[in-house]
PDB file of C-alpha atoms and ligand atoms in Angstrom:
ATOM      1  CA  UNK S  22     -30.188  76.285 -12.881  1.00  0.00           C
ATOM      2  CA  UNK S  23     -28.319  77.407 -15.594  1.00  0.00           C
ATOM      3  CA  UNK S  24     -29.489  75.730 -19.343  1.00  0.00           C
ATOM      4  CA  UNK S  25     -25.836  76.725 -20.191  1.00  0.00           C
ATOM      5  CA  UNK S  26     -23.953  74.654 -17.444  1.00  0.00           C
ATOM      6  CA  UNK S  27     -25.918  71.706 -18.281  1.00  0.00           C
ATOM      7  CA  UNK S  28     -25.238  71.697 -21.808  1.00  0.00           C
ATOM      8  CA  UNK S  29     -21.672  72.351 -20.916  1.00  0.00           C
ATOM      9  CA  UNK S  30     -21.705  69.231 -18.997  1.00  0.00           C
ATOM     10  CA  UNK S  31     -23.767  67.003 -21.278  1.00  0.00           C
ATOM     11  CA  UNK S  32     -21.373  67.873 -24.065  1.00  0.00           C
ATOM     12  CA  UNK S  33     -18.038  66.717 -21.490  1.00  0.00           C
ATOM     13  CA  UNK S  34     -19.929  63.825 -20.812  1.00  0.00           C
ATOM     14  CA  UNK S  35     -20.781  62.544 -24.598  1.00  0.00           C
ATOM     15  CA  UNK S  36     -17.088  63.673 -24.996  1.00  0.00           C
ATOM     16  CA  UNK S  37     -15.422  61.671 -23.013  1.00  0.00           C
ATOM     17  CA  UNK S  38     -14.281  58.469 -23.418  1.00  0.00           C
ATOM     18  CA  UNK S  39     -13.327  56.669 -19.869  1.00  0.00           C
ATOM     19  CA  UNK S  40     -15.670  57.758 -17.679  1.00  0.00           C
ATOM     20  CA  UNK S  41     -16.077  56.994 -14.068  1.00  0.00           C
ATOM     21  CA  UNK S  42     -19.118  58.036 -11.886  1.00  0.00           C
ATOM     22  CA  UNK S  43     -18.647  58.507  -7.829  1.00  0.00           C
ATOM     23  CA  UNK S  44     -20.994  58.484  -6.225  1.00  0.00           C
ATOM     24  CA  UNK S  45     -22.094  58.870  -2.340  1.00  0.00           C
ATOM     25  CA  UNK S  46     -25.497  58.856   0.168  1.00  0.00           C
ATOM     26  CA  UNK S  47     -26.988  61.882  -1.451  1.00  0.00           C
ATOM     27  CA  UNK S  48     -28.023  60.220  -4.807  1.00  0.00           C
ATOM     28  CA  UNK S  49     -30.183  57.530  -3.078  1.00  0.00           C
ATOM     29  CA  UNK S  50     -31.520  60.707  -0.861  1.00  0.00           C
ATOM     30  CA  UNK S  51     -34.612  60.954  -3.253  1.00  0.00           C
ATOM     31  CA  UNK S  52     -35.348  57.645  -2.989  1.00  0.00           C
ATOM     32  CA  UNK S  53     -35.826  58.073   0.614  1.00  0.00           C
ATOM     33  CA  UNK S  54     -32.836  56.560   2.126  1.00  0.00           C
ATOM     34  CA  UNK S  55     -31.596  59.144   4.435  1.00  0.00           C
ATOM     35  CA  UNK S  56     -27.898  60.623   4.382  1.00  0.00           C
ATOM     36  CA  UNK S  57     -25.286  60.389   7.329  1.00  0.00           C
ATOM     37  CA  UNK S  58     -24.952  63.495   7.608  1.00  0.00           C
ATOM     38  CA  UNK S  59     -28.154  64.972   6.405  1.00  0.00           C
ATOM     39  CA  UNK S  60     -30.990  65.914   9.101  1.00  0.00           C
ATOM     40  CA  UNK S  61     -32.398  63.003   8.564  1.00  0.00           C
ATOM     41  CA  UNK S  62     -29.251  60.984   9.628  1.00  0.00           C
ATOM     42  CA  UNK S  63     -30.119  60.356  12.798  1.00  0.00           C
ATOM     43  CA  UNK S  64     -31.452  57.152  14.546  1.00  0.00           C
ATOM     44  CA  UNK S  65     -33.016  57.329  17.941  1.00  0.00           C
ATOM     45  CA  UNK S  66     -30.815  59.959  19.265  1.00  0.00           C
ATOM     46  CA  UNK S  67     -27.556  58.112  17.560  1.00  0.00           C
ATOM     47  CA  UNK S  68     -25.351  59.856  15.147  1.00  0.00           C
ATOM     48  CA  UNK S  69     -24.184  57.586  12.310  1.00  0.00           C
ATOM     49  CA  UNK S  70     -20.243  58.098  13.607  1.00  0.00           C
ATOM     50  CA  UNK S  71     -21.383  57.062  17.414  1.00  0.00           C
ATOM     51  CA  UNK S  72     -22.778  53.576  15.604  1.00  0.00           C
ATOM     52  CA  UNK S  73     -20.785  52.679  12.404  1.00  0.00           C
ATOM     53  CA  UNK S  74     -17.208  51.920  14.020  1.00  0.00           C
ATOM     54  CA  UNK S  75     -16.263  48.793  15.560  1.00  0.00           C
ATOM     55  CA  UNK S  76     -16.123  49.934  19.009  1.00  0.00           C
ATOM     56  CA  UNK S  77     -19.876  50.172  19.036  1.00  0.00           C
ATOM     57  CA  UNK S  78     -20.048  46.871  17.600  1.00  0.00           C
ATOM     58  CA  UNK S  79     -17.850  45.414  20.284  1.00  0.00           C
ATOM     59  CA  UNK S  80     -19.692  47.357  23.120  1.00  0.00           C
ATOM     60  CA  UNK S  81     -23.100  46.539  21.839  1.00  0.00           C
ATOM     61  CA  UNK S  82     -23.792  44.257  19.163  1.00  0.00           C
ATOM     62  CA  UNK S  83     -27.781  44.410  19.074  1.00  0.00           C
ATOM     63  CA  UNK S  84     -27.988  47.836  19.346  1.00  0.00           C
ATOM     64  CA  UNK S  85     -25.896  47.940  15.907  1.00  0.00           C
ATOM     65  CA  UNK S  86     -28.082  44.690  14.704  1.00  0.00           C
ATOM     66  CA  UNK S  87     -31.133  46.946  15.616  1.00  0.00           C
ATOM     67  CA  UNK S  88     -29.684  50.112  13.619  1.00  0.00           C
ATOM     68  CA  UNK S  89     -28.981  47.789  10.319  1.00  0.00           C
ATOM     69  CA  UNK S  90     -32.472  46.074  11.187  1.00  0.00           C
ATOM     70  CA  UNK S  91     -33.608  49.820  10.645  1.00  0.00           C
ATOM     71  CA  UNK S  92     -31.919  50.591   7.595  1.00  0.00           C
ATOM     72  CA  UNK S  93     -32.196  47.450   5.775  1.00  0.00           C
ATOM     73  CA  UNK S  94     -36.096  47.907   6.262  1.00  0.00           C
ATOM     74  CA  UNK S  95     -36.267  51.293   4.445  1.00  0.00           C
ATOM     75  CA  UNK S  96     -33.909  50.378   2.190  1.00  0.00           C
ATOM     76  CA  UNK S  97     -35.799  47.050   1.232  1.00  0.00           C
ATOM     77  CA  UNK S  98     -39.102  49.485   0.640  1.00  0.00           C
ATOM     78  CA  UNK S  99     -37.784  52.037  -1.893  1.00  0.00           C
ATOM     79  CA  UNK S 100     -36.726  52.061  -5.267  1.00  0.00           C
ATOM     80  CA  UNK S 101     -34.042  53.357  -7.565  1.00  0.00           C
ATOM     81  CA  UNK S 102     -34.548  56.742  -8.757  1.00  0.00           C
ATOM     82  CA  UNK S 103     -33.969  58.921 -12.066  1.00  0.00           C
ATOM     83  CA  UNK S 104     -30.458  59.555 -10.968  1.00  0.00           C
ATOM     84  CA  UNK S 105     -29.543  56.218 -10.500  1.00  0.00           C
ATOM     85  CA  UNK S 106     -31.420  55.418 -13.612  1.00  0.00           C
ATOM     86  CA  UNK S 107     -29.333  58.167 -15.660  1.00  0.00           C
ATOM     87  CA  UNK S 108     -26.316  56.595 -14.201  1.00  0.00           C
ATOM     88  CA  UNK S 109     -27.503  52.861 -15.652  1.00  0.00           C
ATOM     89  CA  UNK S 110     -28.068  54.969 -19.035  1.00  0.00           C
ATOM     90  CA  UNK S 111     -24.939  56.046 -19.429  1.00  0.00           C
ATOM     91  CA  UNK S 112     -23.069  52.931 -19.049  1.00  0.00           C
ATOM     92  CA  UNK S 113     -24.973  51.402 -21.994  1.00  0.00           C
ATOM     93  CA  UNK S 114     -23.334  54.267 -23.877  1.00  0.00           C
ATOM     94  CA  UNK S 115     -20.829  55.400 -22.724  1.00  0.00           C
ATOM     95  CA  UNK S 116     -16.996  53.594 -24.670  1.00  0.00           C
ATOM     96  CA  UNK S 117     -15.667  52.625 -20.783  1.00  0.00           C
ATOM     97  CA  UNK S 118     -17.896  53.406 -17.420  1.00  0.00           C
ATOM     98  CA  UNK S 119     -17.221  52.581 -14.028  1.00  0.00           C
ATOM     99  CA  UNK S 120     -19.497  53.512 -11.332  1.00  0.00           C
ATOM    100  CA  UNK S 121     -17.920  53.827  -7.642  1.00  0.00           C
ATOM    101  CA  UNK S 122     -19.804  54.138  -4.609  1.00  0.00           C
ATOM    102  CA  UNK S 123     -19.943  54.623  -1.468  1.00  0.00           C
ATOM    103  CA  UNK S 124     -23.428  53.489  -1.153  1.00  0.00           C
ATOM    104  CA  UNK S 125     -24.471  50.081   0.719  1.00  0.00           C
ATOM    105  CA  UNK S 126     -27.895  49.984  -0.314  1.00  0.00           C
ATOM    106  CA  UNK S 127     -27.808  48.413  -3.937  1.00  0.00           C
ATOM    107  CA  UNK S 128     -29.838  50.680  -5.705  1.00  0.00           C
ATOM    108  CA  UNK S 129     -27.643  50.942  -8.653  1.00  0.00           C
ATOM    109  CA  UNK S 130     -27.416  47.359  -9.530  1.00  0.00           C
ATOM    110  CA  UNK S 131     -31.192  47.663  -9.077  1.00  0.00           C
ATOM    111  CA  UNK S 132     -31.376  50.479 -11.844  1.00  0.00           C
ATOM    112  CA  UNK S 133     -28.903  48.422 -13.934  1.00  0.00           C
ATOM    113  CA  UNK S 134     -25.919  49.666 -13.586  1.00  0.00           C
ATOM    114  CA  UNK S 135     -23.363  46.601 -13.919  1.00  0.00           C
ATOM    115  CA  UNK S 136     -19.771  47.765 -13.640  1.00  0.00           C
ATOM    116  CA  UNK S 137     -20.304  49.091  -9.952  1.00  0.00           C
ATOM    117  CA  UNK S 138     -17.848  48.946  -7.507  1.00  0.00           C
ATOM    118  CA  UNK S 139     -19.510  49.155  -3.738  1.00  0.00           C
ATOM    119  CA  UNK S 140     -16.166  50.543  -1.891  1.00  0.00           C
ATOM    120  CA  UNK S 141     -18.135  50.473   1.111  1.00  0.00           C
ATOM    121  CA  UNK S 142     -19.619  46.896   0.648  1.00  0.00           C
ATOM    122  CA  UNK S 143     -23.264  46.113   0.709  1.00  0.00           C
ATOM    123  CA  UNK S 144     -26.092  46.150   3.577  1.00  0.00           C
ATOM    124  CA  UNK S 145     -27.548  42.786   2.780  1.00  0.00           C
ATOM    125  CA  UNK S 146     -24.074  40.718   2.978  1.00  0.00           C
ATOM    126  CA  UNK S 147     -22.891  40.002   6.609  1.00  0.00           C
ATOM    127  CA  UNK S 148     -19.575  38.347   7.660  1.00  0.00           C
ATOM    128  CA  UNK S 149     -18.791  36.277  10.245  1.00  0.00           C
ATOM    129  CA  UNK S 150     -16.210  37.607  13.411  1.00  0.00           C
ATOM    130  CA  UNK S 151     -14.899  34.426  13.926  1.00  0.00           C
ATOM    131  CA  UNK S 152     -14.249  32.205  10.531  1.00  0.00           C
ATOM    132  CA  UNK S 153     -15.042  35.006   7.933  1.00  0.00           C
ATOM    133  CA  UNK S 154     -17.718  33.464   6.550  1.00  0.00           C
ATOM    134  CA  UNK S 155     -20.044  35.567   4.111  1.00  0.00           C
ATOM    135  CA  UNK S 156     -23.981  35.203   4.330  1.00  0.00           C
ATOM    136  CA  UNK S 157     -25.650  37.302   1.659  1.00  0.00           C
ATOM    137  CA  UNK S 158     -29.619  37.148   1.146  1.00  0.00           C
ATOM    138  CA  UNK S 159     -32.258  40.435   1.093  1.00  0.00           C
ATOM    139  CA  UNK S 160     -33.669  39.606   5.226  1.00  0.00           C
ATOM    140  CA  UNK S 161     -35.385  41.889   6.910  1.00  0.00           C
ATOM    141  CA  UNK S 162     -36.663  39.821   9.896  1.00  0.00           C
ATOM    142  CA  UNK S 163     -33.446  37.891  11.292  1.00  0.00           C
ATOM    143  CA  UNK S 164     -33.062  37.137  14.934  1.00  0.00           C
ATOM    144  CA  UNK S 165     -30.354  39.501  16.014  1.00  0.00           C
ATOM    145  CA  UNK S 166     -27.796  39.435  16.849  1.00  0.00           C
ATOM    146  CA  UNK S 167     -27.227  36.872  14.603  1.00  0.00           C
ATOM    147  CA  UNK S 168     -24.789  33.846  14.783  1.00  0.00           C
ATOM    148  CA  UNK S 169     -22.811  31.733  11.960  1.00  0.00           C
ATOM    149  CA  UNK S 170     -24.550  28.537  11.340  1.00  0.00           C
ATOM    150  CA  UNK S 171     -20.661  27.306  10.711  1.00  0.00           C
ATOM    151  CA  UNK S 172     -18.871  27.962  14.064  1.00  0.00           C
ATOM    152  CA  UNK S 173     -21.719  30.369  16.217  1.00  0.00           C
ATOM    153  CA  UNK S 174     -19.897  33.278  16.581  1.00  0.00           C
ATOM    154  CA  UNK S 175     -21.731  36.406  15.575  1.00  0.00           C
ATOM    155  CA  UNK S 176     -22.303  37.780  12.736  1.00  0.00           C
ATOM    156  CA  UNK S 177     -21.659  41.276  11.666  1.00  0.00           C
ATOM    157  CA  UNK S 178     -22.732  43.631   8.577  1.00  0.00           C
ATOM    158  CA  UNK S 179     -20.007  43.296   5.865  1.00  0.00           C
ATOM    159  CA  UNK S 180     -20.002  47.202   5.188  1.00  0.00           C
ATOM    160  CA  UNK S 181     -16.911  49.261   5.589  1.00  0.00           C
ATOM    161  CA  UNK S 182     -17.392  51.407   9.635  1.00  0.00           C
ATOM    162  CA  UNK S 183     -15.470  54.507  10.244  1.00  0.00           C
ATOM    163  CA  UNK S 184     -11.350  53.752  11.485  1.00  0.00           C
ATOM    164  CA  UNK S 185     -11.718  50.495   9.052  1.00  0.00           C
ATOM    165  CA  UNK S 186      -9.652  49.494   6.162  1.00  0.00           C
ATOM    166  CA  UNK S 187     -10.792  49.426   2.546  1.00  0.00           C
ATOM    167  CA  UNK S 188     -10.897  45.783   0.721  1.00  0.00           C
ATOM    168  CA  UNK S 189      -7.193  46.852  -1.326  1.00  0.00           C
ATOM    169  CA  UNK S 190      -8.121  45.422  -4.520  1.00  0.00           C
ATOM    170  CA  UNK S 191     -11.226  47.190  -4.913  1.00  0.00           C
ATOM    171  CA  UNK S 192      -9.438  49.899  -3.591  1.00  0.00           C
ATOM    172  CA  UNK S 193      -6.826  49.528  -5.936  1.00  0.00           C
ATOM    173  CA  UNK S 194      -9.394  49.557  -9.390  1.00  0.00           C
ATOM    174  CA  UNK S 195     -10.650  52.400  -7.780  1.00  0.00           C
ATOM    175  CA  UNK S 196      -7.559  54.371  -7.752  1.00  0.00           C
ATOM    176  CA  UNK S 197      -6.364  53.346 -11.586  1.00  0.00           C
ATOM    177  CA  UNK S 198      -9.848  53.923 -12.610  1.00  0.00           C
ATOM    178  CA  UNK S 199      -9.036  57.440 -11.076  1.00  0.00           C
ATOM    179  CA  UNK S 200      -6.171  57.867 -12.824  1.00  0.00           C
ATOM    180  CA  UNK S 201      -6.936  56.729 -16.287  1.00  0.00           C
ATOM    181  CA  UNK S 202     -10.868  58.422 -16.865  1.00  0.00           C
ATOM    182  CA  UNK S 203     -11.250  61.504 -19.456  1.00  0.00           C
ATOM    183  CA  UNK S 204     -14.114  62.313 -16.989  1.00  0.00           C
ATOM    184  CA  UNK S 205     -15.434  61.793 -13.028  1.00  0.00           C
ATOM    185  CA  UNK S 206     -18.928  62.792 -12.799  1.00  0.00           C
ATOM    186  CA  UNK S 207     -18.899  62.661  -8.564  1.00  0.00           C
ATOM    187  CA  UNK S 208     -22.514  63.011  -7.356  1.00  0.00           C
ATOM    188  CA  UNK S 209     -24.252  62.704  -3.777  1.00  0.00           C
ATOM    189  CA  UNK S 210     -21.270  63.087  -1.624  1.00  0.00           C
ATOM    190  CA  UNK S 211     -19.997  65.156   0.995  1.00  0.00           C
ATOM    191  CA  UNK S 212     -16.692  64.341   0.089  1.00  0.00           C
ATOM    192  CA  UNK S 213     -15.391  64.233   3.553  1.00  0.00           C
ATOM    193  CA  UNK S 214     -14.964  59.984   4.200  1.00  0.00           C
ATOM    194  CA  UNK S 215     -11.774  58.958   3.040  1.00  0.00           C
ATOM    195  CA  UNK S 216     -10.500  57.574   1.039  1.00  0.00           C
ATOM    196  CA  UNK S 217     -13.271  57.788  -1.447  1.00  0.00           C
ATOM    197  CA  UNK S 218     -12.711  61.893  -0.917  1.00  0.00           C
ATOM    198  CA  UNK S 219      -9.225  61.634  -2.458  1.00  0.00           C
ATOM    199  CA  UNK S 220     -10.161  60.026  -5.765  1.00  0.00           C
ATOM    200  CA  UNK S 221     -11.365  63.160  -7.300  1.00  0.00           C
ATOM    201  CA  UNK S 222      -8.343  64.519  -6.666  1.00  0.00           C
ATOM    202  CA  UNK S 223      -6.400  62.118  -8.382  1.00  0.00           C
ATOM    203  CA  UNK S 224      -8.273  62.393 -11.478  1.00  0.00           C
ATOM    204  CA  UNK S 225      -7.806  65.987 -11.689  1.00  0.00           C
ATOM    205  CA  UNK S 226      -4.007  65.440 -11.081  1.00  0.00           C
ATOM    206  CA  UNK S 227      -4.094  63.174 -13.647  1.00  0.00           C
ATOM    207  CA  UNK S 228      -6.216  65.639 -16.455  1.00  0.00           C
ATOM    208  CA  UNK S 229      -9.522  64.589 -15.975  1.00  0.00           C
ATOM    209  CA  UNK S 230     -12.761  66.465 -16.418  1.00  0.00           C
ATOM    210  CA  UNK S 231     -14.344  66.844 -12.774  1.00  0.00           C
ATOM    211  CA  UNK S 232     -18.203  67.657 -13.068  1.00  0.00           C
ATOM    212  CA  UNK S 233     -20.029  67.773  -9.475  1.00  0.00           C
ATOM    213  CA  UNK S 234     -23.798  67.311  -9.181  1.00  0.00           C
ATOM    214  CA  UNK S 235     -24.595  68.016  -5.652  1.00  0.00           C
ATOM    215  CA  UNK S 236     -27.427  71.241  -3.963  1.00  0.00           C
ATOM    216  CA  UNK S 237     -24.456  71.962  -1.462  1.00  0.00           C
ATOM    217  CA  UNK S 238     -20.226  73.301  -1.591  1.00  0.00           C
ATOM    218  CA  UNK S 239     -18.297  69.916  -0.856  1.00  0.00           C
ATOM    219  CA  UNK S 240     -13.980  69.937  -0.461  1.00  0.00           C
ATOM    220  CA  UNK S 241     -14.139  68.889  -4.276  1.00  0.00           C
ATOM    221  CA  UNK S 242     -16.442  71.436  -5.547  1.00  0.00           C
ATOM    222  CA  UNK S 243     -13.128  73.660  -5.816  1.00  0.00           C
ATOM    223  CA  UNK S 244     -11.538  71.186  -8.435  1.00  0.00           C
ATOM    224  CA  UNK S 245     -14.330  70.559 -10.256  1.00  0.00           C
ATOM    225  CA  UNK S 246     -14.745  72.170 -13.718  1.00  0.00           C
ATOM    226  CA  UNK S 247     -18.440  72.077 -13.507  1.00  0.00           C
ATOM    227  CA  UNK S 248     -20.441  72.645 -10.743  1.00  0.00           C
ATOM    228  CA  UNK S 249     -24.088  71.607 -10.888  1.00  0.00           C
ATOM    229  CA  UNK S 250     -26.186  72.808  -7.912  1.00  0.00           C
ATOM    230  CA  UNK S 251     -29.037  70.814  -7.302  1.00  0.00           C
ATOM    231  CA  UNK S 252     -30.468  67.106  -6.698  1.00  0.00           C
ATOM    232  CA  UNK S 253     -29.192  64.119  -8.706  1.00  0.00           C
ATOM    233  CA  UNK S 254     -32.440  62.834  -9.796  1.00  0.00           C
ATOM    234  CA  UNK S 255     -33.132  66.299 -11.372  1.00  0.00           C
ATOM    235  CA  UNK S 256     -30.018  66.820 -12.796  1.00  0.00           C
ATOM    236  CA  UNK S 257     -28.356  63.558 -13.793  1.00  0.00           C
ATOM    237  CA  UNK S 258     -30.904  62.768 -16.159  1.00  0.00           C
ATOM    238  CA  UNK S 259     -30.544  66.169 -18.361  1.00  0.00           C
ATOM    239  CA  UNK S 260     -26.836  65.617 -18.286  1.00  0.00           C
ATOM    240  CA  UNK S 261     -26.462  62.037 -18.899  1.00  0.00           C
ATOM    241  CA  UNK S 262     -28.820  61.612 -21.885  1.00  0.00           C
TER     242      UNK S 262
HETATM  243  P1  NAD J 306     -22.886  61.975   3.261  1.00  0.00           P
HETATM  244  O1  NAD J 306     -24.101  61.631   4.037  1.00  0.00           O
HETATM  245  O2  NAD J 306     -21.654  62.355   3.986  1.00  0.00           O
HETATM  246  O3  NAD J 306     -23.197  63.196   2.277  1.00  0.00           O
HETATM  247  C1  NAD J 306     -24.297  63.230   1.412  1.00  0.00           C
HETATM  248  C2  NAD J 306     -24.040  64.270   0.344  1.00  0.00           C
HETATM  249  O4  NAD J 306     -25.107  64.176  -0.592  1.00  0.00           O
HETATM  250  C3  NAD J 306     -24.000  65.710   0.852  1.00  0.00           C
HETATM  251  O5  NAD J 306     -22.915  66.390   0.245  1.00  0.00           O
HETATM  252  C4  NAD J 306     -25.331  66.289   0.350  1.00  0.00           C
HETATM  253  O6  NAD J 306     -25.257  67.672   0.060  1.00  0.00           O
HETATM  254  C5  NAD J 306     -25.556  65.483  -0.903  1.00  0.00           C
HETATM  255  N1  NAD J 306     -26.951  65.375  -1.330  1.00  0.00           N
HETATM  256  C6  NAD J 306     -28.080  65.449  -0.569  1.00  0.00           C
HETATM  257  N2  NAD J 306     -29.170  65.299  -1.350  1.00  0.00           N
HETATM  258  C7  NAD J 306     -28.726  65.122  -2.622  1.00  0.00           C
HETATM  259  C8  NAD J 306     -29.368  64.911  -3.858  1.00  0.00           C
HETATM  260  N3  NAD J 306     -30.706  64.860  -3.963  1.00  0.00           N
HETATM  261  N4  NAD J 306     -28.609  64.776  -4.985  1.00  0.00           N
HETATM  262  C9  NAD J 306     -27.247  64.839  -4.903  1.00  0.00           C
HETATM  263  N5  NAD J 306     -26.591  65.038  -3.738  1.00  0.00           N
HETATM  264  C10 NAD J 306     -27.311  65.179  -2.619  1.00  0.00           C
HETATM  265  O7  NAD J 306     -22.610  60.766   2.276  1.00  0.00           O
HETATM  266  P2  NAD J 306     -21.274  60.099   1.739  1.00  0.00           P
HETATM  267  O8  NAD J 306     -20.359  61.144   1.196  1.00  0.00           O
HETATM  268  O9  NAD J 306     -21.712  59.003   0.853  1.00  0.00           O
HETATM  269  O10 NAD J 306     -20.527  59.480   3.019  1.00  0.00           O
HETATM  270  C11 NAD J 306     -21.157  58.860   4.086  1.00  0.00           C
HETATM  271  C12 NAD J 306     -20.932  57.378   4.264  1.00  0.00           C
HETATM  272  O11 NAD J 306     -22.215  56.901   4.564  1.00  0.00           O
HETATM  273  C13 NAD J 306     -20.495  56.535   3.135  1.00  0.00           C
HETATM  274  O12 NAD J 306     -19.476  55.747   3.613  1.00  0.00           O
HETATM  275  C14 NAD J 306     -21.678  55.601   2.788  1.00  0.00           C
HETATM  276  O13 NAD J 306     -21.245  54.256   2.750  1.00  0.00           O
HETATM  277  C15 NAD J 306     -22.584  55.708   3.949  1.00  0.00           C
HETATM  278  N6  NAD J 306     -24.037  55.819   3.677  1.00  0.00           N
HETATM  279  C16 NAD J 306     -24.623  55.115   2.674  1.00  0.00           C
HETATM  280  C17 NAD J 306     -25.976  55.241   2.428  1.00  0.00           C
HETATM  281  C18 NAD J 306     -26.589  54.452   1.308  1.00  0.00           C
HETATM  282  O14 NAD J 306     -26.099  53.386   0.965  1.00  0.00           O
HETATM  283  N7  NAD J 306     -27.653  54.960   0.705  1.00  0.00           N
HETATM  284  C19 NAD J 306     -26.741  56.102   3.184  1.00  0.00           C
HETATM  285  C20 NAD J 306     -26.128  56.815   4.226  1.00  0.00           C
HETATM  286  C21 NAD J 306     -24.759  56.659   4.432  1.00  0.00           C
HETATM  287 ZN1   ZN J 307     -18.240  31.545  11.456  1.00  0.00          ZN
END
């Protein structure tokens, strides 16, 4: 990788003022929690779009229980890594940092960060289908499917599936985050799930440096000013320093 592009990047980065960091699957990737779309992605012989949508929920509850069940479990055994790390870094010194992500698994608030905002909720909260009821608590073994100890309907994973709806306020600090950064440092996603996909754009409409940290071409590596080929936890930590 070029020495160059780095420094290029480090010096945006120390630059900047309001920076905001987005981030997707492919940071926690060398942790070992496996992207959607990565060849790793798949479960059983389920693709991640045939299971995360309420449809599948509806048709088969326990089979989506069981997926979760799955995930949770890996994600319960690994750790953050020297991307996410970087990431915590560079909030302690950075003048204004926000962090979104599309990531359910936690690791950032594990590595430190603070000012995160999960657009895509979190893998250990569930919410009831019939009174709305949150549960939160790091289980691995639950009975499943399981029910709300308030009214017994069942309980389902409070993430955001494919076809759903954002939560509008987070949505919302997204979006003027978006507009009002010097800087978005977007790392670990394919940039193809909307409408996390869009907010790059709207920074760059808006004059913001766009650095991307990812090995492969994404939709926003054509906007970005700086294109860093490689993994996060390589990379983030030479830039973010
Ligand atoms: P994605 O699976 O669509 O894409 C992953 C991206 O990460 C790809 O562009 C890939 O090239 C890149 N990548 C792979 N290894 C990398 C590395 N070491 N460093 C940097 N980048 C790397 O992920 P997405 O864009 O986040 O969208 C998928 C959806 O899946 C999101 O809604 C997210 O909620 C969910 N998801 C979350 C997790 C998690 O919480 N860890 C895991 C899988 C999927
Ligand atoms: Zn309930």
């Amino acid at each position: 990788m070029d020495a160059e592009l780095k420094e290029r990047a480090r010096g945006e980065i120390i630059k900047a003022r309001g920076l905001v960091a987005l981030t997707g699957a492919g940071i926690s990737a060398e942790s070992g929690v496996p992207t959607f779309r990565g060849r790793e992605g798949l479960w059983r012989s389920y693709s991640p779009e045939e299971l995360a949508t309420p449809e599948a929920f509806a048709r088969n509850p326990t089979l989506i229980w069981e997926w979760y069940q799955w995930r949770r479990s890996l994600i319960d055994k690994v750790s953050p890594n020297a991307g996410h790390r970087a990431l915590a870094h560079l909030e302690e010194v950075a003048a204004d940092f926000i962090l979104i992500t599309q990531n359910v698994d936690g690791l950032h608030q594990l590595a430190g960060s603070r000012n995160v905002l999960e657009l895509h909720g979190n893998i250990w909260r569930s919410r009831c289908t019939g009174c709305g009821r949150i549960e939160e608590g790091r289980k691995v073994d639950i009975k499943i499917p399981p029910r709300c100890q308030e009214c017994n309907q069942l309980l389902r994973p409070a993430v955001v599936w494919f076809g759903e709806s954002l939560n509008t306020i987070f949505l919302d600090r997204a979006i003027q985050a978006s507009r009002e950064c010097d800087l978005m440092l977007v790392t670990g996603t394919s940039g193809v799930v909307q409408p996390a996909a869009s907010l790059p754009f709207m920074a760059k409409e808006a004059g913001a440096v766009i650095i991307e940290v990812n090995p492969d071409l994404t939709p926003i590596t054509p906007i970005a000013d700086l294109s860093l080929r490689g993994g996060a936890a390589q990379i983030l930590p030479e830039i973010c320093g």
